[in-house]
mmCIF file with all atom_site columns, C-alpha atoms in Angstrom:
data_model
loop_
_atom_site.group_PDB
_atom_site.id
_atom_site.type_symbol
_atom_site.label_atom_id
_atom_site.label_alt_id
_atom_site.label_comp_id
_atom_site.label_asym_id
_atom_site.label_entity_id
_atom_site.label_seq_id
_atom_site.pdbx_PDB_ins_code
_atom_site.Cartn_x
_atom_site.Cartn_y
_atom_site.Cartn_z
_atom_site.occupancy
_atom_site.B_iso_or_equiv
_atom_site.pdbx_formal_charge
_atom_site.auth_seq_id
_atom_site.auth_comp_id
_atom_site.auth_asym_id
_atom_site.auth_atom_id
_atom_site.pdbx_PDB_model_num
ATOM 1   C CA . MET A 1 1   ? 192.442 -191.430 -5.640  1.00 54.00 ? 1   MET A CA 1
ATOM 2   C CA . ALA A 1 2   ? 193.206 -194.022 -6.967  1.00 85.00 ? 2   ALA A CA 1
ATOM 3   C CA . ALA A 1 3   ? 197.535 -193.433 -7.312  1.00 90.00 ? 3   ALA A CA 1
ATOM 4   C CA . LEU A 1 4   ? 199.574 -195.153 -5.165  1.00 92.00 ? 4   LEU A CA 1
ATOM 5   C CA . ILE A 1 5   ? 204.009 -195.674 -4.807  1.00 94.00 ? 5   ILE A CA 1
ATOM 6   C CA . GLY A 1 6   ? 205.054 -198.713 -4.167  1.00 93.00 ? 6   GLY A CA 1
ATOM 7   C CA . LYS A 1 7   ? 207.662 -201.424 -3.476  1.00 94.00 ? 7   LYS A CA 1
ATOM 8   C CA . LYS A 1 8   ? 207.942 -204.127 -6.345  1.00 94.00 ? 8   LYS A CA 1
ATOM 9   C CA . LEU A 1 9   ? 208.763 -207.616 -4.487  1.00 94.00 ? 9   LEU A CA 1
ATOM 10  C CA . GLY A 1 10  ? 208.958 -210.449 -7.438  1.00 93.00 ? 10  GLY A CA 1
ATOM 11  C CA . MET A 1 11  ? 206.997 -212.416 -9.163  1.00 93.00 ? 11  MET A CA 1
ATOM 12  C CA . THR A 1 12  ? 204.757 -215.480 -8.848  1.00 93.00 ? 12  THR A CA 1
ATOM 13  C CA . GLN A 1 13  ? 201.907 -216.917 -10.192 1.00 93.00 ? 13  GLN A CA 1
ATOM 14  C CA . VAL A 1 14  ? 197.865 -218.177 -9.504  1.00 91.00 ? 14  VAL A CA 1
ATOM 15  C CA . PHE A 1 15  ? 195.691 -220.325 -10.413 1.00 91.00 ? 15  PHE A CA 1
ATOM 16  C CA . GLN A 1 16  ? 192.455 -218.430 -11.140 1.00 85.00 ? 16  GLN A CA 1
ATOM 17  C CA . GLU A 1 17  ? 188.914 -221.019 -9.791  1.00 84.00 ? 17  GLU A CA 1
ATOM 18  C CA . ASP A 1 18  ? 188.571 -222.007 -13.586 1.00 86.00 ? 18  ASP A CA 1
ATOM 19  C CA . GLY A 1 19  ? 191.800 -223.507 -13.327 1.00 86.00 ? 19  GLY A CA 1
ATOM 20  C CA . LYS A 1 20  ? 194.164 -220.763 -15.802 1.00 88.00 ? 20  LYS A CA 1
ATOM 21  C CA . VAL A 1 21  ? 197.520 -220.041 -14.362 1.00 93.00 ? 21  VAL A CA 1
ATOM 22  C CA . GLU A 1 22  ? 197.585 -215.857 -14.170 1.00 90.00 ? 22  GLU A CA 1
ATOM 23  C CA . ARG A 1 23  ? 202.288 -214.582 -13.427 1.00 94.00 ? 23  ARG A CA 1
ATOM 24  C CA . VAL A 1 24  ? 202.168 -211.652 -11.653 1.00 94.00 ? 24  VAL A CA 1
ATOM 25  C CA . THR A 1 25  ? 203.765 -209.267 -10.200 1.00 94.00 ? 25  THR A CA 1
ATOM 26  C CA . VAL A 1 26  ? 203.784 -208.624 -6.126  1.00 95.00 ? 26  VAL A CA 1
ATOM 27  C CA . VAL A 1 27  ? 203.292 -205.089 -4.621  1.00 95.00 ? 27  VAL A CA 1
ATOM 28  C CA . GLU A 1 28  ? 203.937 -203.770 -1.369  1.00 93.00 ? 28  GLU A CA 1
ATOM 29  C CA . ALA A 1 29  ? 201.831 -200.363 -1.945  1.00 90.00 ? 29  ALA A CA 1
ATOM 30  C CA . GLY A 1 30  ? 200.746 -198.363 0.683   1.00 79.00 ? 30  GLY A CA 1
ATOM 31  C CA . PRO A 1 31  ? 199.645 -197.543 2.685   1.00 91.00 ? 31  PRO A CA 1
ATOM 32  C CA . CYS A 1 32  ? 200.825 -193.527 1.471   1.00 92.00 ? 32  CYS A CA 1
ATOM 33  C CA . HIS A 1 33  ? 200.265 -190.723 4.185   1.00 92.00 ? 33  HIS A CA 1
ATOM 34  C CA . VAL A 1 34  ? 198.719 -187.547 1.726   1.00 92.00 ? 34  VAL A CA 1
ATOM 35  C CA . THR A 1 35  ? 202.201 -184.717 2.809   1.00 92.00 ? 35  THR A CA 1
ATOM 36  C CA . GLY A 1 36  ? 201.234 -182.411 0.622   1.00 90.00 ? 36  GLY A CA 1
ATOM 37  C CA . ILE A 1 37  ? 197.180 -180.299 -1.499  1.00 91.00 ? 37  ILE A CA 1
ATOM 38  C CA . ARG A 1 38  ? 199.265 -178.489 -4.338  1.00 90.00 ? 38  ARG A CA 1
ATOM 39  C CA . THR A 1 39  ? 196.356 -176.260 -5.800  1.00 89.00 ? 39  THR A CA 1
ATOM 40  C CA . HIS A 1 40  ? 196.265 -173.859 -8.746  1.00 90.00 ? 40  HIS A CA 1
ATOM 41  C CA . GLU A 1 41  ? 195.680 -170.343 -6.897  1.00 90.00 ? 41  GLU A CA 1
ATOM 42  C CA . ARG A 1 42  ? 198.496 -171.396 -5.395  1.00 90.00 ? 42  ARG A CA 1
ATOM 43  C CA . ASP A 1 43  ? 200.420 -173.161 -6.639  1.00 89.00 ? 43  ASP A CA 1
ATOM 44  C CA . GLY A 1 44  ? 199.609 -173.180 -10.632 1.00 90.00 ? 44  GLY A CA 1
ATOM 45  C CA . TYR A 1 45  ? 198.717 -177.412 -10.656 1.00 90.00 ? 45  TYR A CA 1
ATOM 46  C CA . GLU A 1 46  ? 196.585 -179.205 -8.728  1.00 90.00 ? 46  GLU A CA 1
ATOM 47  C CA . ALA A 1 47  ? 198.539 -182.689 -7.208  1.00 92.00 ? 47  ALA A CA 1
ATOM 48  C CA . VAL A 1 48  ? 198.650 -184.516 -4.031  1.00 92.00 ? 48  VAL A CA 1
ATOM 49  C CA . GLN A 1 49  ? 201.741 -185.262 -2.527  1.00 93.00 ? 49  GLN A CA 1
ATOM 50  C CA . LEU A 1 50  ? 202.010 -189.095 -1.001  1.00 93.00 ? 50  LEU A CA 1
ATOM 51  C CA . ALA A 1 51  ? 205.105 -190.471 1.745   1.00 93.00 ? 51  ALA A CA 1
ATOM 52  C CA . PHE A 1 52  ? 205.971 -194.407 1.881   1.00 93.00 ? 52  PHE A CA 1
ATOM 53  C CA . GLY A 1 53  ? 208.153 -196.743 3.057   1.00 89.00 ? 53  GLY A CA 1
ATOM 54  C CA . LYS A 1 54  ? 209.742 -196.155 6.672   1.00 91.00 ? 54  LYS A CA 1
ATOM 55  C CA . ILE A 1 55  ? 212.492 -195.673 7.727   1.00 91.00 ? 55  ILE A CA 1
ATOM 56  C CA . LYS A 1 56  ? 214.871 -194.331 10.731  1.00 93.00 ? 56  LYS A CA 1
ATOM 57  C CA . GLU A 1 57  ? 214.654 -190.796 11.754  1.00 91.00 ? 57  GLU A CA 1
ATOM 58  C CA . LYS A 1 58  ? 218.069 -190.547 12.046  1.00 93.00 ? 58  LYS A CA 1
ATOM 59  C CA . ARG A 1 59  ? 218.086 -191.495 7.956   1.00 93.00 ? 59  ARG A CA 1
ATOM 60  C CA . LEU A 1 60  ? 215.926 -187.995 7.420   1.00 92.00 ? 60  LEU A CA 1
ATOM 61  C CA . THR A 1 61  ? 216.813 -184.136 7.888   1.00 92.00 ? 61  THR A CA 1
ATOM 62  C CA . ARG A 1 62  ? 215.591 -181.920 10.120  1.00 94.00 ? 62  ARG A CA 1
ATOM 63  C CA . ALA A 1 63  ? 213.824 -180.198 6.751   1.00 93.00 ? 63  ALA A CA 1
ATOM 64  C CA . GLU A 1 64  ? 211.931 -183.518 5.624   1.00 91.00 ? 64  GLU A CA 1
ATOM 65  C CA . LEU A 1 65  ? 210.802 -184.538 8.828   1.00 93.00 ? 65  LEU A CA 1
ATOM 66  C CA . GLY A 1 66  ? 209.250 -180.835 9.867   1.00 93.00 ? 66  GLY A CA 1
ATOM 67  C CA . HIS A 1 67  ? 207.483 -181.413 6.756   1.00 91.00 ? 67  HIS A CA 1
ATOM 68  C CA . LEU A 1 68  ? 206.357 -185.073 8.046   1.00 92.00 ? 68  LEU A CA 1
ATOM 69  C CA . LYS A 1 69  ? 205.154 -183.245 10.434  1.00 92.00 ? 69  LYS A CA 1
ATOM 70  C CA . LYS A 1 70  ? 202.849 -181.202 9.439   1.00 90.00 ? 70  LYS A CA 1
ATOM 71  C CA . ALA A 1 71  ? 200.998 -183.585 8.266   1.00 89.00 ? 71  ALA A CA 1
ATOM 72  C CA . ASP A 1 72  ? 201.410 -186.221 11.512  1.00 89.00 ? 72  ASP A CA 1
ATOM 73  C CA . ALA A 1 73  ? 203.452 -188.268 9.996   1.00 90.00 ? 73  ALA A CA 1
ATOM 74  C CA . PRO A 1 74  ? 206.338 -191.433 10.903  1.00 91.00 ? 74  PRO A CA 1
ATOM 75  C CA . PRO A 1 75  ? 209.776 -191.076 9.359   1.00 93.00 ? 75  PRO A CA 1
ATOM 76  C CA . LEU A 1 76  ? 208.866 -192.509 5.650   1.00 92.00 ? 76  LEU A CA 1
ATOM 77  C CA . ARG A 1 77  ? 211.556 -192.226 2.466   1.00 91.00 ? 77  ARG A CA 1
ATOM 78  C CA . HIS A 1 78  ? 209.573 -191.404 -0.354  1.00 92.00 ? 78  HIS A CA 1
ATOM 79  C CA . LEU A 1 79  ? 207.776 -188.729 -1.550  1.00 93.00 ? 79  LEU A CA 1
ATOM 80  C CA . VAL A 1 80  ? 206.076 -188.903 -5.128  1.00 93.00 ? 80  VAL A CA 1
ATOM 81  C CA . GLU A 1 81  ? 203.960 -185.592 -7.026  1.00 93.00 ? 81  GLU A CA 1
ATOM 82  C CA . PHE A 1 82  ? 200.777 -187.569 -8.563  1.00 92.00 ? 82  PHE A CA 1
ATOM 83  C CA . ARG A 1 83  ? 198.999 -184.152 -11.417 1.00 89.00 ? 83  ARG A CA 1
ATOM 84  C CA . ASP A 1 84  ? 195.065 -184.908 -11.311 1.00 79.00 ? 84  ASP A CA 1
ATOM 85  C CA . GLU A 1 85  ? 194.750 -186.905 -8.630  1.00 74.00 ? 85  GLU A CA 1
ATOM 86  C CA . ALA A 1 86  ? 194.227 -185.387 -5.221  1.00 67.00 ? 86  ALA A CA 1
ATOM 87  C CA . GLY A 1 87  ? 190.134 -185.680 -4.620  1.00 74.00 ? 87  GLY A CA 1
ATOM 88  C CA . GLU A 1 88  ? 188.794 -184.914 -1.421  1.00 81.00 ? 88  GLU A CA 1
ATOM 89  C CA . LEU A 1 89  ? 192.189 -185.375 -0.344  1.00 85.00 ? 89  LEU A CA 1
ATOM 90  C CA . GLN A 1 90  ? 192.915 -183.875 2.304   1.00 86.00 ? 90  GLN A CA 1
ATOM 91  C CA . VAL A 1 91  ? 196.374 -183.612 4.557   1.00 87.00 ? 91  VAL A CA 1
ATOM 92  C CA . GLY A 1 92  ? 197.112 -185.997 6.950   1.00 84.00 ? 92  GLY A CA 1
ATOM 93  C CA . ASP A 1 93  ? 195.215 -188.477 5.563   1.00 87.00 ? 93  ASP A CA 1
ATOM 94  C CA . THR A 1 94  ? 196.117 -192.262 4.852   1.00 89.00 ? 94  THR A CA 1
ATOM 95  C CA . VAL A 1 95  ? 196.091 -194.314 1.331   1.00 90.00 ? 95  VAL A CA 1
ATOM 96  C CA . THR A 1 96  ? 195.524 -197.658 1.439   1.00 91.00 ? 96  THR A CA 1
ATOM 97  C CA . VAL A 1 97  ? 195.225 -200.276 -1.821  1.00 91.00 ? 97  VAL A CA 1
ATOM 98  C CA . ASP A 1 98  ? 191.529 -200.145 -0.857  1.00 89.00 ? 98  ASP A CA 1
ATOM 99  C CA . ALA A 1 99  ? 191.706 -197.790 -3.723  1.00 88.00 ? 99  ALA A CA 1
ATOM 100 C CA . PHE A 1 100 ? 192.316 -200.033 -7.128  1.00 91.00 ? 100 PHE A CA 1
ATOM 101 C CA . GLU A 1 101 ? 189.932 -202.230 -7.228  1.00 90.00 ? 101 GLU A CA 1
ATOM 102 C CA . LYS A 1 102 ? 190.622 -206.125 -9.320  1.00 90.00 ? 102 LYS A CA 1
ATOM 103 C CA . GLY A 1 103 ? 190.149 -206.108 -12.623 1.00 89.00 ? 103 GLY A CA 1
ATOM 104 C CA . ALA A 1 104 ? 190.965 -202.402 -12.668 1.00 91.00 ? 104 ALA A CA 1
ATOM 105 C CA . THR A 1 105 ? 193.937 -201.349 -15.377 1.00 94.00 ? 105 THR A CA 1
ATOM 106 C CA . VAL A 1 106 ? 196.500 -199.436 -14.493 1.00 94.00 ? 106 VAL A CA 1
ATOM 107 C CA . LYS A 1 107 ? 200.749 -198.243 -14.913 1.00 94.00 ? 107 LYS A CA 1
ATOM 108 C CA . VAL A 1 108 ? 202.718 -199.035 -13.273 1.00 95.00 ? 108 VAL A CA 1
ATOM 109 C CA . SER A 1 109 ? 206.574 -196.725 -13.248 1.00 95.00 ? 109 SER A CA 1
ATOM 110 C CA . GLY A 1 110 ? 209.973 -197.239 -12.358 1.00 94.00 ? 110 GLY A CA 1
ATOM 111 C CA . VAL A 1 111 ? 213.710 -197.385 -11.669 1.00 95.00 ? 111 VAL A CA 1
ATOM 112 C CA . SER A 1 112 ? 214.275 -200.131 -15.000 1.00 95.00 ? 112 SER A CA 1
ATOM 113 C CA . LYS A 1 113 ? 217.500 -202.314 -13.900 1.00 95.00 ? 113 LYS A CA 1
ATOM 114 C CA . GLY A 1 114 ? 220.922 -201.480 -15.155 1.00 94.00 ? 114 GLY A CA 1
ATOM 115 C CA . LYS A 1 115 ? 223.054 -203.152 -17.526 1.00 95.00 ? 115 LYS A CA 1
ATOM 116 C CA . GLY A 1 116 ? 225.652 -201.664 -17.934 1.00 96.00 ? 116 GLY A CA 1
ATOM 117 C CA . PHE A 1 117 ? 227.749 -200.269 -20.945 1.00 97.00 ? 117 PHE A CA 1
ATOM 118 C CA . GLN A 1 118 ? 226.229 -202.132 -23.705 1.00 96.00 ? 118 GLN A CA 1
ATOM 119 C CA . GLY A 1 119 ? 227.219 -202.833 -27.660 1.00 94.00 ? 119 GLY A CA 1
ATOM 120 C CA . THR A 1 120 ? 224.700 -202.288 -30.045 1.00 93.00 ? 120 THR A CA 1
ATOM 121 C CA . VAL A 1 121 ? 223.567 -205.274 -31.161 1.00 94.00 ? 121 VAL A CA 1
ATOM 122 C CA . LYS A 1 122 ? 221.872 -205.525 -27.427 1.00 95.00 ? 122 LYS A CA 1
ATOM 123 C CA . ARG A 1 123 ? 220.592 -202.147 -26.740 1.00 95.00 ? 123 ARG A CA 1
ATOM 124 C CA . HIS A 1 124 ? 218.448 -200.907 -29.758 1.00 95.00 ? 124 HIS A CA 1
ATOM 125 C CA . ASN A 1 125 ? 219.031 -204.940 -31.453 1.00 95.00 ? 125 ASN A CA 1
ATOM 126 C CA . PHE A 1 126 ? 221.058 -203.776 -34.306 1.00 92.00 ? 126 PHE A CA 1
ATOM 127 C CA . SER A 1 127 ? 221.829 -206.868 -36.904 1.00 91.00 ? 127 SER A CA 1
ATOM 128 C CA . ARG A 1 128 ? 224.964 -208.878 -36.492 1.00 89.00 ? 128 ARG A CA 1
ATOM 129 C CA . GLY A 1 129 ? 227.231 -208.964 -39.312 1.00 87.00 ? 129 GLY A CA 1
ATOM 130 C CA . PRO A 1 130 ? 228.091 -211.249 -41.725 1.00 86.00 ? 130 PRO A CA 1
ATOM 131 C CA . VAL A 1 131 ? 230.303 -214.370 -40.119 1.00 84.00 ? 131 VAL A CA 1
ATOM 132 C CA . SER A 1 132 ? 231.642 -215.697 -44.172 1.00 86.00 ? 132 SER A CA 1
ATOM 133 C CA . HIS A 1 133 ? 235.205 -216.170 -43.757 1.00 89.00 ? 133 HIS A CA 1
ATOM 134 C CA . GLY A 1 134 ? 237.466 -212.887 -43.288 1.00 87.00 ? 134 GLY A CA 1
ATOM 135 C CA . SER A 1 135 ? 234.995 -211.272 -41.898 1.00 86.00 ? 135 SER A CA 1
ATOM 136 C CA . HIS A 1 136 ? 235.518 -208.307 -39.520 1.00 85.00 ? 136 HIS A CA 1
ATOM 137 C CA . ASN A 1 137 ? 231.971 -206.610 -39.405 1.00 84.00 ? 137 ASN A CA 1
ATOM 138 C CA . VAL A 1 138 ? 229.832 -209.254 -36.738 1.00 86.00 ? 138 VAL A CA 1
ATOM 139 C CA . ARG A 1 139 ? 228.560 -207.813 -33.866 1.00 89.00 ? 139 ARG A CA 1
ATOM 140 C CA . ALA A 1 140 ? 230.197 -203.746 -34.760 1.00 89.00 ? 140 ALA A CA 1
ATOM 141 C CA . PRO A 1 141 ? 226.955 -200.804 -35.641 1.00 89.00 ? 141 PRO A CA 1
ATOM 142 C CA . GLY A 1 142 ? 228.995 -200.359 -39.775 1.00 84.00 ? 142 GLY A CA 1
ATOM 143 C CA . SER A 1 143 ? 229.090 -197.377 -41.132 1.00 85.00 ? 143 SER A CA 1
ATOM 144 C CA . ILE A 1 144 ? 227.926 -194.285 -38.896 1.00 86.00 ? 144 ILE A CA 1
ATOM 145 C CA . GLY A 1 145 ? 229.117 -191.158 -40.934 1.00 82.00 ? 145 GLY A CA 1
ATOM 146 C CA . ALA A 1 146 ? 229.404 -189.740 -44.235 1.00 79.00 ? 146 ALA A CA 1
ATOM 147 C CA . SER A 1 147 ? 232.498 -188.433 -45.840 1.00 79.00 ? 147 SER A CA 1
ATOM 148 C CA . ALA A 1 148 ? 234.174 -185.831 -46.981 1.00 83.00 ? 148 ALA A CA 1
ATOM 149 C CA . ASP A 1 149 ? 231.260 -183.507 -45.781 1.00 83.00 ? 149 ASP A CA 1
ATOM 150 C CA . PRO A 1 150 ? 229.872 -182.719 -43.593 1.00 84.00 ? 150 PRO A CA 1
ATOM 151 C CA . ALA A 1 151 ? 232.965 -185.129 -42.703 1.00 85.00 ? 151 ALA A CA 1
ATOM 152 C CA . ARG A 1 152 ? 231.227 -185.730 -38.453 1.00 87.00 ? 152 ARG A CA 1
ATOM 153 C CA . VAL A 1 153 ? 228.837 -188.394 -37.150 1.00 88.00 ? 153 VAL A CA 1
ATOM 154 C CA . PHE A 1 154 ? 225.865 -187.271 -36.554 1.00 89.00 ? 154 PHE A CA 1
ATOM 155 C CA . LYS A 1 155 ? 223.826 -186.079 -33.000 1.00 91.00 ? 155 LYS A CA 1
ATOM 156 C CA . GLY A 1 156 ? 221.344 -188.999 -32.055 1.00 91.00 ? 156 GLY A CA 1
ATOM 157 C CA . ILE A 1 157 ? 223.012 -192.171 -33.858 1.00 92.00 ? 157 ILE A CA 1
ATOM 158 C CA . ARG A 1 158 ? 222.560 -194.758 -32.296 1.00 93.00 ? 158 ARG A CA 1
ATOM 159 C CA . GLY A 1 159 ? 225.619 -196.615 -30.511 1.00 92.00 ? 159 GLY A CA 1
ATOM 160 C CA . PRO A 1 160 ? 226.643 -197.857 -27.032 1.00 94.00 ? 160 PRO A CA 1
ATOM 161 C CA . GLY A 1 161 ? 226.634 -197.167 -24.209 1.00 95.00 ? 161 GLY A CA 1
ATOM 162 C CA . GLN A 1 162 ? 224.550 -196.954 -21.055 1.00 96.00 ? 162 GLN A CA 1
ATOM 163 C CA . MET A 1 163 ? 222.018 -199.140 -21.348 1.00 96.00 ? 163 MET A CA 1
ATOM 164 C CA . GLY A 1 164 ? 219.179 -199.334 -18.852 1.00 94.00 ? 164 GLY A CA 1
ATOM 165 C CA . ASN A 1 165 ? 218.470 -197.019 -15.325 1.00 95.00 ? 165 ASN A CA 1
ATOM 166 C CA . LYS A 1 166 ? 216.478 -195.559 -16.754 1.00 95.00 ? 166 LYS A CA 1
ATOM 167 C CA . ARG A 1 167 ? 212.174 -194.191 -15.810 1.00 95.00 ? 167 ARG A CA 1
ATOM 168 C CA . VAL A 1 168 ? 210.322 -196.731 -17.756 1.00 95.00 ? 168 VAL A CA 1
ATOM 169 C CA . THR A 1 169 ? 205.872 -196.688 -17.660 1.00 95.00 ? 169 THR A CA 1
ATOM 170 C CA . GLN A 1 170 ? 204.301 -200.348 -17.925 1.00 94.00 ? 170 GLN A CA 1
ATOM 171 C CA . ARG A 1 171 ? 201.251 -199.771 -19.003 1.00 94.00 ? 171 ARG A CA 1
ATOM 172 C CA . GLY A 1 172 ? 197.629 -201.610 -19.951 1.00 92.00 ? 172 GLY A CA 1
ATOM 173 C CA . LEU A 1 173 ? 198.415 -203.473 -16.010 1.00 93.00 ? 173 LEU A CA 1
ATOM 174 C CA . GLU A 1 174 ? 195.225 -205.244 -15.179 1.00 93.00 ? 174 GLU A CA 1
ATOM 175 C CA . VAL A 1 175 ? 194.835 -206.515 -10.707 1.00 94.00 ? 175 VAL A CA 1
ATOM 176 C CA . VAL A 1 176 ? 194.383 -209.741 -10.369 1.00 93.00 ? 176 VAL A CA 1
ATOM 177 C CA . ASP A 1 177 ? 193.709 -209.122 -6.830  1.00 91.00 ? 177 ASP A CA 1
ATOM 178 C CA . VAL A 1 178 ? 194.314 -207.440 -4.080  1.00 92.00 ? 178 VAL A CA 1
ATOM 179 C CA . VAL A 1 179 ? 194.441 -208.329 -0.998  1.00 91.00 ? 179 VAL A CA 1
ATOM 180 C CA . PRO A 1 180 ? 194.275 -205.335 1.711   1.00 91.00 ? 180 PRO A CA 1
ATOM 181 C CA . GLU A 1 181 ? 195.421 -206.918 4.877   1.00 91.00 ? 181 GLU A CA 1
ATOM 182 C CA . ARG A 1 182 ? 198.734 -207.427 3.989   1.00 92.00 ? 182 ARG A CA 1
ATOM 183 C CA . ASN A 1 183 ? 198.548 -204.210 1.080   1.00 92.00 ? 183 ASN A CA 1
ATOM 184 C CA . ILE A 1 184 ? 199.271 -206.300 -1.480  1.00 94.00 ? 184 ILE A CA 1
ATOM 185 C CA . LEU A 1 185 ? 198.390 -206.062 -4.958  1.00 93.00 ? 185 LEU A CA 1
ATOM 186 C CA . LEU A 1 186 ? 198.782 -208.921 -8.325  1.00 94.00 ? 186 LEU A CA 1
ATOM 187 C CA . LEU A 1 187 ? 199.320 -206.634 -11.378 1.00 94.00 ? 187 LEU A CA 1
ATOM 188 C CA . ARG A 1 188 ? 199.288 -209.234 -13.817 1.00 93.00 ? 188 ARG A CA 1
ATOM 189 C CA . GLY A 1 189 ? 202.963 -209.474 -15.883 1.00 90.00 ? 189 GLY A CA 1
ATOM 190 C CA . SER A 1 190 ? 206.760 -208.256 -14.926 1.00 91.00 ? 190 SER A CA 1
ATOM 191 C CA . VAL A 1 191 ? 206.473 -204.270 -13.554 1.00 93.00 ? 191 VAL A CA 1
ATOM 192 C CA . PRO A 1 192 ? 210.042 -202.099 -14.174 1.00 93.00 ? 192 PRO A CA 1
ATOM 193 C CA . GLY A 1 193 ? 212.942 -201.993 -12.219 1.00 92.00 ? 193 GLY A CA 1
ATOM 194 C CA . ALA A 1 194 ? 214.093 -204.489 -9.534  1.00 93.00 ? 194 ALA A CA 1
ATOM 195 C CA . PRO A 1 195 ? 212.516 -205.848 -6.504  1.00 93.00 ? 195 PRO A CA 1
ATOM 196 C CA . GLY A 1 196 ? 212.979 -203.782 -3.540  1.00 92.00 ? 196 GLY A CA 1
ATOM 197 C CA . ARG A 1 197 ? 212.484 -201.248 -5.761  1.00 92.00 ? 197 ARG A CA 1
ATOM 198 C CA . PRO A 1 198 ? 210.307 -198.155 -5.213  1.00 93.00 ? 198 PRO A CA 1
ATOM 199 C CA . ILE A 1 199 ? 207.394 -197.901 -7.884  1.00 94.00 ? 199 ILE A CA 1
ATOM 200 C CA . GLU A 1 200 ? 204.262 -195.810 -9.087  1.00 94.00 ? 200 GLU A CA 1
ATOM 201 C CA . ILE A 1 201 ? 200.945 -196.925 -9.057  1.00 94.00 ? 201 ILE A CA 1
ATOM 202 C CA . ARG A 1 202 ? 198.228 -194.640 -10.711 1.00 92.00 ? 202 ARG A CA 1
ATOM 203 C CA . THR A 1 203 ? 195.091 -195.826 -12.925 1.00 90.00 ? 203 THR A CA 1
ATOM 204 C CA . ASP A 1 204 ? 195.301 -195.490 -16.541 1.00 84.00 ? 204 ASP A CA 1
ATOM 205 C CA . THR A 1 205 ? 193.537 -194.000 -18.005 1.00 76.00 ? 205 THR A CA 1
#
């Protein structure tokens, strides 16, 4: 099993034995309880469902508590299914950071930081307009439609709007170190989302 739910704690730097500095993201990964197994025969696909993040019992519905109780799991906030990752796991098992090794390559999925309503220069990396005398097109997108025919703006035109706050997957991240006693993974580089947000970590194949 090489998949976990975790929580981004922030970024820092660590010094390697050769004196090289590594910029890393600190992730609290697991322990995750196995709360469900999906099979081809019963569900039409193979997957494992993991649960993570302690929460007060009163914050969950009776249905959620009953589902977790079947797996002998405490009240947990986040449930995520990982396709084709079941392996030999059974309901009631626990997955920890020991599933990953130092030097392994992983991919991390999460919700990126929301940046609100932004224009085309920041949102789509448009070039700014001329700054010569009399120019009114400084940060405007320019012409976006035709004239008399078809006399409309085509769908899919890149324009201003909501930026960020969407699911992003960062691939090719290297595990710099594993700290099992603290359930910590150190990943080279940055991962999507703000500190404290849940993320999904799995082997990058």
